XYZ file of C-alpha atoms in Angstrom:
567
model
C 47.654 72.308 22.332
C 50.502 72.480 24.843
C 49.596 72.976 28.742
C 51.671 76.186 28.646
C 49.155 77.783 26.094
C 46.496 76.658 27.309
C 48.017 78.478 30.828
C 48.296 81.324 28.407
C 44.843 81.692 26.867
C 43.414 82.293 30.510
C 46.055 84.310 31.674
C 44.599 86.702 28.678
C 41.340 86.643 28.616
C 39.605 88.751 26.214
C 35.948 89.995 26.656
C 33.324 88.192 25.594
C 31.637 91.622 24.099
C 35.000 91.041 21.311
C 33.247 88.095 19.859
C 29.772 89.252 19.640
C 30.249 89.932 15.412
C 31.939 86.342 15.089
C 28.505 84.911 16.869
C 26.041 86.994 15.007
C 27.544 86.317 12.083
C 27.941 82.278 12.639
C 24.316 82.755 13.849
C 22.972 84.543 10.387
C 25.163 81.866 8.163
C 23.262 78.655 10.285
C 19.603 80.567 9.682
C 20.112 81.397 6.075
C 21.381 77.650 5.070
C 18.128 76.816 7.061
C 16.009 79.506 5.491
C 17.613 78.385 2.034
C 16.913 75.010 2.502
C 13.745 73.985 3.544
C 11.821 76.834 1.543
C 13.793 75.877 -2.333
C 13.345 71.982 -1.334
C 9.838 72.459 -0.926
C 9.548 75.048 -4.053
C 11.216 72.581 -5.908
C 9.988 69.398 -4.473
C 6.247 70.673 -5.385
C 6.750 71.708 -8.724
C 8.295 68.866 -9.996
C 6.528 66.374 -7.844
C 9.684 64.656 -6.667
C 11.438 65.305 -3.615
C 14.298 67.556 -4.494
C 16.883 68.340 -1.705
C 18.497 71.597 -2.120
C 20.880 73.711 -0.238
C 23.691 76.428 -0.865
C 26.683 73.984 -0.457
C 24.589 70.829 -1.639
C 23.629 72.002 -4.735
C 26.825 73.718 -6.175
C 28.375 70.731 -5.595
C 26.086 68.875 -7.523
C 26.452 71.451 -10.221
C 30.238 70.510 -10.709
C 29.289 66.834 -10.806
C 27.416 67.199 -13.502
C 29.205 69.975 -15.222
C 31.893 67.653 -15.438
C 29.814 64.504 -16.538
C 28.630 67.032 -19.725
C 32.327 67.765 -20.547
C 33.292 63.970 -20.762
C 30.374 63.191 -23.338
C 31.090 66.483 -25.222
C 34.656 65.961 -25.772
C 35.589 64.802 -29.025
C 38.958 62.976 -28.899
C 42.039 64.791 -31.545
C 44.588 62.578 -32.435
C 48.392 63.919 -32.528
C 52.009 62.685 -33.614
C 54.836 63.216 -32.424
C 58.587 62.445 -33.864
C 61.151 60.891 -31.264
C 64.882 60.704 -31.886
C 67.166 58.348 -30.627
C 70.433 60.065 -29.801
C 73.479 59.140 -27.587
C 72.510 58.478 -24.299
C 68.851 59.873 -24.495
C 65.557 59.994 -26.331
C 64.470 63.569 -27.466
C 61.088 64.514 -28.783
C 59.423 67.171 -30.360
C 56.414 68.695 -30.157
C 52.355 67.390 -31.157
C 51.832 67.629 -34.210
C 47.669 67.393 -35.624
C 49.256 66.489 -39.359
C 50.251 62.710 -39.833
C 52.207 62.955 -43.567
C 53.634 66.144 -42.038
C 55.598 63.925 -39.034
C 56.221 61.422 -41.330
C 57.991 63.927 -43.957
C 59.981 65.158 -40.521
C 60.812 61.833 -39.329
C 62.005 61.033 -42.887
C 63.784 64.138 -43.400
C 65.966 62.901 -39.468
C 66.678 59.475 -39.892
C 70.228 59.209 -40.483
C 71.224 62.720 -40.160
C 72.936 64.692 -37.143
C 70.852 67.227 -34.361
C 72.834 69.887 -33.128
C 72.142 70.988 -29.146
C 71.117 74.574 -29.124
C 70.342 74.490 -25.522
C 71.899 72.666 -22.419
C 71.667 73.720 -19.047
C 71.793 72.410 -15.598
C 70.086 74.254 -12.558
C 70.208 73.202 -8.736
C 66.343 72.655 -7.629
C 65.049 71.920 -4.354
C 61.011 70.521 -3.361
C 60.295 71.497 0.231
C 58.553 68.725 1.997
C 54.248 69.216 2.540
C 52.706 70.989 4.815
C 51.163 68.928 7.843
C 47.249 67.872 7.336
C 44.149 69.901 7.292
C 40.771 67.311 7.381
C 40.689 68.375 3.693
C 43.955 67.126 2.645
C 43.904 64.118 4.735
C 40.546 63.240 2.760
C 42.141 63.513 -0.246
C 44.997 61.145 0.565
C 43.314 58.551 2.183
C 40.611 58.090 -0.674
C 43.666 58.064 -3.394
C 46.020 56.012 -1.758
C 43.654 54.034 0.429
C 40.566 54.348 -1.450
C 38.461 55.290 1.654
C 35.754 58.079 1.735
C 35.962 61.183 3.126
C 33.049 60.222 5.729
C 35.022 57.394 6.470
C 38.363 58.777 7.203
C 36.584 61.277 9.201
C 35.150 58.548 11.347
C 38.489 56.853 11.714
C 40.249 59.757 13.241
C 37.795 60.748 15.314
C 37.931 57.248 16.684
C 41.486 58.067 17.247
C 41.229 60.811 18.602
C 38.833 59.470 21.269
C 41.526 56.905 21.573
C 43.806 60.020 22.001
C 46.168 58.403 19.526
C 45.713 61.912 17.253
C 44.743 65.436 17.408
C 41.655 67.120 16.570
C 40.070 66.063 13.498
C 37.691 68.972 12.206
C 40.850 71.532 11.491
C 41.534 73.769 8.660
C 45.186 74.097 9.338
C 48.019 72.665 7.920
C 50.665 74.420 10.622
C 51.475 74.043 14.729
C 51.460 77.055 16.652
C 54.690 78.468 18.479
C 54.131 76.755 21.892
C 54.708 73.337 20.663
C 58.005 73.802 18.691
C 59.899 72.906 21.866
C 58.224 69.040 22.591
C 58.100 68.512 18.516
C 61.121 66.784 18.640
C 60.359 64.629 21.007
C 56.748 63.519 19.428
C 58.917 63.432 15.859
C 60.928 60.308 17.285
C 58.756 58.618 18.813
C 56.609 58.912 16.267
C 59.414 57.579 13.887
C 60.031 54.363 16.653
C 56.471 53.361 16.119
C 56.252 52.934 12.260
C 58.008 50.494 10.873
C 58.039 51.952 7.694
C 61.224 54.077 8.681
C 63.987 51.429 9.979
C 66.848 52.558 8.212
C 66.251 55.927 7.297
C 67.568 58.734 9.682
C 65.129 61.008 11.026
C 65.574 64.914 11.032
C 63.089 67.519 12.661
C 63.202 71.207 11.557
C 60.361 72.527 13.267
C 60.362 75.858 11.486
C 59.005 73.956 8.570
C 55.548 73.314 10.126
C 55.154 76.341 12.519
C 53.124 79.464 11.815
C 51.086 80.798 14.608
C 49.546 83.136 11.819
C 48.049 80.408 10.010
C 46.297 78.432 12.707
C 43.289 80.016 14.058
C 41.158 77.408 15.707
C 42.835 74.310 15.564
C 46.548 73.616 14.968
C 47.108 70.639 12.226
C 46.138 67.058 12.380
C 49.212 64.570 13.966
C 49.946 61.907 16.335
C 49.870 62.679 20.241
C 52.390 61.355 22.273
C 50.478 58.815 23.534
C 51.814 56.789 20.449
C 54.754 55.821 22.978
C 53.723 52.297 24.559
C 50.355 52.289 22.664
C 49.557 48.535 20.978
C 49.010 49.839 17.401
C 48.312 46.292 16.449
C 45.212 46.346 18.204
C 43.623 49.119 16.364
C 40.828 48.464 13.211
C 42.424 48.033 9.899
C 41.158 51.252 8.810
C 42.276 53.437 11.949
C 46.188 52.150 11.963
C 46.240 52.700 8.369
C 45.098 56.500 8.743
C 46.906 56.768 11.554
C 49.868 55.628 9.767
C 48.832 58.334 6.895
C 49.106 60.969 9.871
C 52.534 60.025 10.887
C 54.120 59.672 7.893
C 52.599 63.007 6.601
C 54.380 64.669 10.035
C 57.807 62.933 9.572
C 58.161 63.975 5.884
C 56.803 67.841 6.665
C 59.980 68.312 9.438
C 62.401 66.142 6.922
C 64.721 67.711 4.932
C 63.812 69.364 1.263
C 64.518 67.260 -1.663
C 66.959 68.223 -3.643
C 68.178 67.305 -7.509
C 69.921 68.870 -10.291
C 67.722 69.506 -13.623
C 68.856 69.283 -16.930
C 67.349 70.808 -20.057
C 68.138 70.100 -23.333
C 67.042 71.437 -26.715
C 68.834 70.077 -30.395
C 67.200 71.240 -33.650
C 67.587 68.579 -36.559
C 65.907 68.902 -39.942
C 64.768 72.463 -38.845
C 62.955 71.779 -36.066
C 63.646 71.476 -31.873
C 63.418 68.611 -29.884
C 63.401 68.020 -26.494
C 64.125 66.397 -22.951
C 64.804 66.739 -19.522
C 66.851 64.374 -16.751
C 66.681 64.624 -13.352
C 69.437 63.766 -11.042
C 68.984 63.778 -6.964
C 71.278 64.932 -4.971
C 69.519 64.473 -1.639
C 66.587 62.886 -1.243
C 65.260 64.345 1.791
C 61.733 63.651 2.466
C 61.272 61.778 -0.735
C 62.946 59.057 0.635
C 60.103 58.739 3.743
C 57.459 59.250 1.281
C 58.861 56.623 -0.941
C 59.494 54.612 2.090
C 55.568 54.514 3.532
C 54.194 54.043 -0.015
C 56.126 50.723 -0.665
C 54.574 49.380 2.235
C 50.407 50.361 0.139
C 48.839 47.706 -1.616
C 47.600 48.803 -4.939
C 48.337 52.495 -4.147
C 49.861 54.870 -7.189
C 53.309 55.688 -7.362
C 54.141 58.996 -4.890
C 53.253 61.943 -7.110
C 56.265 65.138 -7.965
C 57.887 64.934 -11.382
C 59.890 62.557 -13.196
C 62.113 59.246 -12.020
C 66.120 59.660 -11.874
C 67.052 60.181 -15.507
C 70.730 61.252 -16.248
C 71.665 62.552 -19.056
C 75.083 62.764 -21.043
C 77.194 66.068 -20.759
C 77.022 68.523 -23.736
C 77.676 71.456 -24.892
C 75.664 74.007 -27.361
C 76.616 73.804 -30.895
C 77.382 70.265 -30.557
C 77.061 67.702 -33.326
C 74.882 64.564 -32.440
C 74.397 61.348 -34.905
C 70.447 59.890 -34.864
C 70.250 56.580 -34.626
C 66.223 56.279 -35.429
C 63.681 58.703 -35.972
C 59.988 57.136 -34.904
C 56.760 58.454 -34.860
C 54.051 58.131 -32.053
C 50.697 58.384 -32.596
C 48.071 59.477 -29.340
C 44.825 61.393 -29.137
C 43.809 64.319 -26.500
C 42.460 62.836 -23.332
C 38.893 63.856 -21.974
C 38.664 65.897 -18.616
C 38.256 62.913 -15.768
C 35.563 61.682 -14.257
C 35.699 62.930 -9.978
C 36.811 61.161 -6.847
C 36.585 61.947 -3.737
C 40.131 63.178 -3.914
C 39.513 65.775 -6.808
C 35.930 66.736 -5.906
C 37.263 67.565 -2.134
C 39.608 69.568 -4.011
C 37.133 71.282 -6.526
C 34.780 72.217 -3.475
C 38.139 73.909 -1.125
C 38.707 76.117 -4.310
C 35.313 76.759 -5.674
C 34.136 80.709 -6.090
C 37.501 80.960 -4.239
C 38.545 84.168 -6.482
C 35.136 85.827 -5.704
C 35.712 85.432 -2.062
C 36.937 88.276 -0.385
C 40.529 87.863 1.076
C 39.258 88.334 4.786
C 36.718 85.635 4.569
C 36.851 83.042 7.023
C 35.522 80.198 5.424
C 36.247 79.931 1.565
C 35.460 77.326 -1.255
C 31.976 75.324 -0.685
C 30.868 73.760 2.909
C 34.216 73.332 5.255
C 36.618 70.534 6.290
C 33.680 69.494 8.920
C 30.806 69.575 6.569
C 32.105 68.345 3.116
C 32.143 64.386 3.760
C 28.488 64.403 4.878
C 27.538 67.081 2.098
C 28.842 64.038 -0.371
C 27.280 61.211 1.564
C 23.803 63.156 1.325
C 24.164 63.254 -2.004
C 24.498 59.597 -2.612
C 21.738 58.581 0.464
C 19.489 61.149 -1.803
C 20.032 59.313 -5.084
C 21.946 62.293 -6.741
C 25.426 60.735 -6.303
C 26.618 57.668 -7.544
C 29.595 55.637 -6.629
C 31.614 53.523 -9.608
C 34.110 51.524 -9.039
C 36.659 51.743 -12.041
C 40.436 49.746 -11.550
C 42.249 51.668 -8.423
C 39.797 54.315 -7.993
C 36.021 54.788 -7.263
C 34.841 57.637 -9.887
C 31.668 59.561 -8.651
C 29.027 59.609 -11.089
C 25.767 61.901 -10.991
C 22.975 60.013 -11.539
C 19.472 60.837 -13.928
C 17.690 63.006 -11.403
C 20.818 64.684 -10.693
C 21.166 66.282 -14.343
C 17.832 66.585 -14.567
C 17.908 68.847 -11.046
C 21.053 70.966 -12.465
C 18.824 71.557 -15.554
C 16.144 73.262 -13.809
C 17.614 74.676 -11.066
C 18.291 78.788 -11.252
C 21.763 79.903 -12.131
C 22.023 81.776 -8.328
C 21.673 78.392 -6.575
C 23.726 76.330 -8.585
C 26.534 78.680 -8.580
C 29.732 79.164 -5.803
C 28.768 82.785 -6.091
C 25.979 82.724 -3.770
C 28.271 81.224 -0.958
C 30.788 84.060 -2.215
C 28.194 87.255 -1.985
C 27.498 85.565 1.858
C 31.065 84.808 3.254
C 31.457 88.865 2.169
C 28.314 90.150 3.941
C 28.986 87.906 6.782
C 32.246 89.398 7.449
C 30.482 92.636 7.545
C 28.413 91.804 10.472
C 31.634 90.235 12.125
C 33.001 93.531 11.852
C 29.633 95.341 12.738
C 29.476 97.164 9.408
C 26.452 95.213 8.901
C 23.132 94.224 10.875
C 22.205 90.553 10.937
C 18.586 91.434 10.263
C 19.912 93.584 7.479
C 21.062 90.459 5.678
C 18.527 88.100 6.641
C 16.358 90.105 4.731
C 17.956 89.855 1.885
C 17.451 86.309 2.044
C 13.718 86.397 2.900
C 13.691 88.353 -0.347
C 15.560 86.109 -2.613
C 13.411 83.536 -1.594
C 10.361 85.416 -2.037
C 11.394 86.246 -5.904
C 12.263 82.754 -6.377
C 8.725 81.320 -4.979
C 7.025 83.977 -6.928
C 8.871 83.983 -10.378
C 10.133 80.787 -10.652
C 7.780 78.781 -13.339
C 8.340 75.350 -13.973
C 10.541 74.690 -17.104
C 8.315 73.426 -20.155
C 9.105 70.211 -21.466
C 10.033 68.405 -17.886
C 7.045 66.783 -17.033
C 8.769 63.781 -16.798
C 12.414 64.629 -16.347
C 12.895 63.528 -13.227
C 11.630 59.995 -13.663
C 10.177 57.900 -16.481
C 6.639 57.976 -17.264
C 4.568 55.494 -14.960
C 2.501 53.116 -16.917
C -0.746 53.036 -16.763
C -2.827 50.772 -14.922
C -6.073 52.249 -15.634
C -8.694 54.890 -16.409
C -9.525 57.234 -13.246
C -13.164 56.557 -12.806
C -13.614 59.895 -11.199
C -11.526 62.273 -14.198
C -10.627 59.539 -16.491
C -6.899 60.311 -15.846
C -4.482 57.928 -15.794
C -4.224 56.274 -12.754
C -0.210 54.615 -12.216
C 1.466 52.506 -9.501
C 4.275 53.426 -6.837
C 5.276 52.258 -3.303
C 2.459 53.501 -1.473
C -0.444 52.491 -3.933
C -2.476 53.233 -7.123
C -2.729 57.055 -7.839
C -4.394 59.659 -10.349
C -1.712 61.199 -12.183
C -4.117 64.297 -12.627
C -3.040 67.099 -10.373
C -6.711 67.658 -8.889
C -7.794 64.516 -8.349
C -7.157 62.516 -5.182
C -8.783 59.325 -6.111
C -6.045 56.732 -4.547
C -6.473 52.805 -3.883
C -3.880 52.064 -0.599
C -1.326 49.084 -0.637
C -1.803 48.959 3.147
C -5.387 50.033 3.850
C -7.146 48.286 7.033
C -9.733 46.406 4.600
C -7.020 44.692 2.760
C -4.898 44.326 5.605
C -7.793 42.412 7.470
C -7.416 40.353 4.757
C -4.130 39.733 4.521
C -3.982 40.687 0.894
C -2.996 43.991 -1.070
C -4.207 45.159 -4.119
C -1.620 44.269 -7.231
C -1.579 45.783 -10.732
C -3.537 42.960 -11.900
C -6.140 43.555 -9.467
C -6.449 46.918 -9.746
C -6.520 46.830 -13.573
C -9.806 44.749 -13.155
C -11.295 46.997 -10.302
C -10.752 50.180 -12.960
C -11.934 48.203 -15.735
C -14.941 45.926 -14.480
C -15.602 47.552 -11.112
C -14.820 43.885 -9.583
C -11.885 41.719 -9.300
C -11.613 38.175 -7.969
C -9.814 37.638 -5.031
C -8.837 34.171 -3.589
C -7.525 33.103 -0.403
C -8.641 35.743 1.837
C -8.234 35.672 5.676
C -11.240 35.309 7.807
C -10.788 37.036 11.354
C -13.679 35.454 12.763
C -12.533 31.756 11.735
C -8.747 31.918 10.581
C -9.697 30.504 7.323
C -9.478 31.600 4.067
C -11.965 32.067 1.310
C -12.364 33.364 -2.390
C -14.889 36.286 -3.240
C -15.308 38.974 -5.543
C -14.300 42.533 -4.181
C -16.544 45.215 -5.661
C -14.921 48.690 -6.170
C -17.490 51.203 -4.542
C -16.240 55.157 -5.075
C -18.379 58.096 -3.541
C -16.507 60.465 -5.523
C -14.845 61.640 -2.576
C -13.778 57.953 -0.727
C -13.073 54.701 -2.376
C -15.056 51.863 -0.572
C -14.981 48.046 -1.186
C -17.670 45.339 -0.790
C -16.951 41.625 -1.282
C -19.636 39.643 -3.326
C -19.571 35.728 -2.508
C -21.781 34.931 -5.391
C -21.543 30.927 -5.281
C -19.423 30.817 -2.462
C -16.761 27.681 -2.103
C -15.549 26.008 0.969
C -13.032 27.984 2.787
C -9.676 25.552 3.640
């Protein structure tokens, strides 16, 4: 923000009274993700014996995970053919078709004949460049083309911006407000002097591209400062310059010039049935040629994405007569929907619910440009989310527990809709057509229907995790009684009987119990134990240890019998 706004804002101040909605209602939001929270984790968590973290934005976003996981293993691959003809100058190609004998009976019925163009026409098109970065966006682009994650690109720029090398990080606008059209130029060149990426290419600024005081409301979009000028980039971390770079380039392509080509579309008919293709011829490449310019310099990173390569095609006319050459056929099959990244599940979460939302909603889509890259990291520190590396990209995977969660968990928590119902009522109380405590009971009674009708689903005993085996009969219910990090437990819900890994009598000892051990304790009532540590003499021994259980604590005795020498 320029000094002269800034000068502004406190020339006209408004009352604090104005903003009392936008604080209730930012107050209500932060209580019911609490309230939310902590009482479905522990429903959930209890029932299905597991710790299960839940939340509104959390869980959603596991749902589309795994949604999309069930849509790769359901899809059932088609194949389809399709009949290319070689013509003068160009390729043309008609459309799938499911039957093979009927393409080859088409391709047949082309070879050697003519195609007559029913359609040719030539339009004037123009791309404008992109807007400047929002956190989201940013994201997006530096896990696709750098294959970072969104928590990390969020820690490199705000290392930069400490380093005052960029501008606020935690934005939701892509657009600069009016005050700083005047000193863009300025930060546009020497921006441009300190990338190296754009020697040669001349460097244009149309401010009126990126400025839109209407669409900024906290913070303006993410670019360079002007400390840039004189800074030693070559001092930064590989992983700031290169997202710093990301920044820069993003800013000199939005104030570039559009891109502009000339389309061509042409349409023949041969043997009865249309073909065909398109060429693409650029006129001025504009921003394209920045873009093109800062991807050469990527390692790895996939080609710039908008449309189709230079591809001229021949002048014609409608009605005209053209020989084929060769007729071919092409055999494919439908592709299944793809696995996420971090670039398309960023994506999936901005837009989620978004066309339930009202249109006055401040925040839309699930968690916010601030929130979403540690709402993905908890879900892989949890065990819900799983990385996989797969050629160029890293494809995030749910993991076991993760269906099994989405499986049990209600339709209203899983769903964008709750987050759509709230950002509605929420503007409500901004407004002060609503009362906080108004909608924050509503929550306490969701959550009291959910505690109170929610029954766990039958059949899921052990959905979350495999069955434990069993080291032994309970000698208190006869229940089984199974290992895990802690120590040996009854898997019946009313008993307690437990043996401790780290109990003071075995850690006087210097031993802990193993499965082995145990086995023989729940079998025999005795196991033998050798090299045992002696406080009293710092030697070790061997002795039986007796299991001893009161029905309420389990006690141990060591029997010496024939005792041997200690060493």
């Amino acid at each position: 923000m320029e000094d002269s706004a800034i000068r502004e804002g406190f020339e006209n101040l408004r009352p604090g009274a104005d903003y009392d909605g936008l604080h209730q209602a930012a107050l209500c939001r932060a209580k019911a993700d609490w309230l939310v929270g902590i009482n479905a984790t522990r429903l959930f968590s209890v029932l299905y014996r597991r710790t299960l973290n839940i939340g509104r934005v959390m869980s959603p976003t596991l749902a589309l995970i795994v949604q999309r996981e069930a849509e790769i293993e359901a899809f059932q691959p088609e194949p389809f053919f399709t009949v290319a003809l070689e013509l003068p100058g160009f390729t043309a190609v008609g459309a799938r078709m499911k039957d093979k004998t009927a393409a080859k009976e088409l391709q047949t019925a082309c070879r050697g004949g003519s195609a007559v163009v029913k359609q040719a026409q030539r339009k004037e098109k123009s791309e404008k460049p992109p807007a400047l970065y929002d956190l989201t966006t940013l994201q997006r682009d530096a896990n696709r083309l750098l294959g970072f994650t969104a928590q990390q690109t969020l820690d490199y720029l705000q290392n930069l911006y400490e380093k005052k090398l960029c501008t606020y990080p935690r934005t939701d606008s892509r657009y600069l407000t009016s005050d700083m059209a005047e000193g863009l130029p300025v930060l546009v060149n020497l921006t441009a002097n300190a990338m190296p990426f754009r020697k040669g290419i001349a460097i244009v600024c149309n401010p009126e591209a990126v400025i839109n005081d209407k669409k900024v409301t906290d913070h303006h979009a993410v670019i360079p400062t002007r400390n840039l000028q004189g800074a030693d980039l070559s001092g930064l971390p590989a992983g700031e310059k290169a997202v710093l770079e990301l920044v820069a380039a993003r800013l000199l392509c939005a104030v570039a010039e559009p891109y502009c080509y000339e389309e061509t579309s042409v349409t023949v008919e041969c043997a009865g049935t249309e073909f065909a293709v398109k060429g693409r011829t650029v006129k001025h490449p504009g921003w394209r040629k920045l873009d093109a310019a800062y991807h050469a310099g990527l390692k790895n990173a996939p080609e710039p994405e908008g449309g189709p390569e230079e591809k001229t095609l021949p002048e014609l006319s409608e009605g005209q007569s053209l020989p084929v050459s060769n007729a071919s056929v092409k055999e494919g099959k439908t592709s299944p929907p793809k696995h996420f990244t971090e670039d398309t599940l960023l994506s999936a979460m901005e837009n989620a619910g978004k066309e339930d939302m009202p249109d006055t909603a401040e925040r839309k889509g699930l968690g916010t440009p601030a929130t979403r890259a540690g709402i993905l990291e908890k879900l892989a520190s949890t065990g819900f989310l799983e990385r996989k590396k797969s050629k160029k990209t890293v494809q995030l995977m749910p993991s076991r527990d993760a269906r099994s969660l989405i499986t049990v968990l209600p339709e209203q928590l899983q769903s964008p809709l709750l987050t759509a119902e709230w950002e509605y009522r929420l503007g409500e109380i901004e407004r002060g057509e609503l009362s906080p405590e108004e909608f924050l009971s509503g929550i306490y009674a969701m959550l009291r229907e959910l505690a109170a009708t929610y029954q766990v689903v039958k059949g899921t005993e052990y959905l979350f995790s495999p069955p434990r085996e069993a080291v032994g009969r309970c000698p208190r219910c006869g229940g089984d009684v199974t290992e895990s990090q802690k120590g040996f437990f009854c898997q019946s819900e009313t008993c307690r009987f437990a043996i401790w890994k780290d109990s003071k009598w075995w850690s006087a000892k210097k031993k802990q119990p193993t499965k082995a051990i145990v086995a023989a304790l729940l079998k025999d009532g005795r196991a033998r134990l050798t090299g045992c540590y002696s406080e009293k003499t710092g030697k070790t021994y061997d002795a039986d240890v007796l299991l001893e259980d009161t029905g309420e604590y389990v006690n141990f005795k060591l029997d010496f019998g024939q005792r041997k020498g200690g060493s």
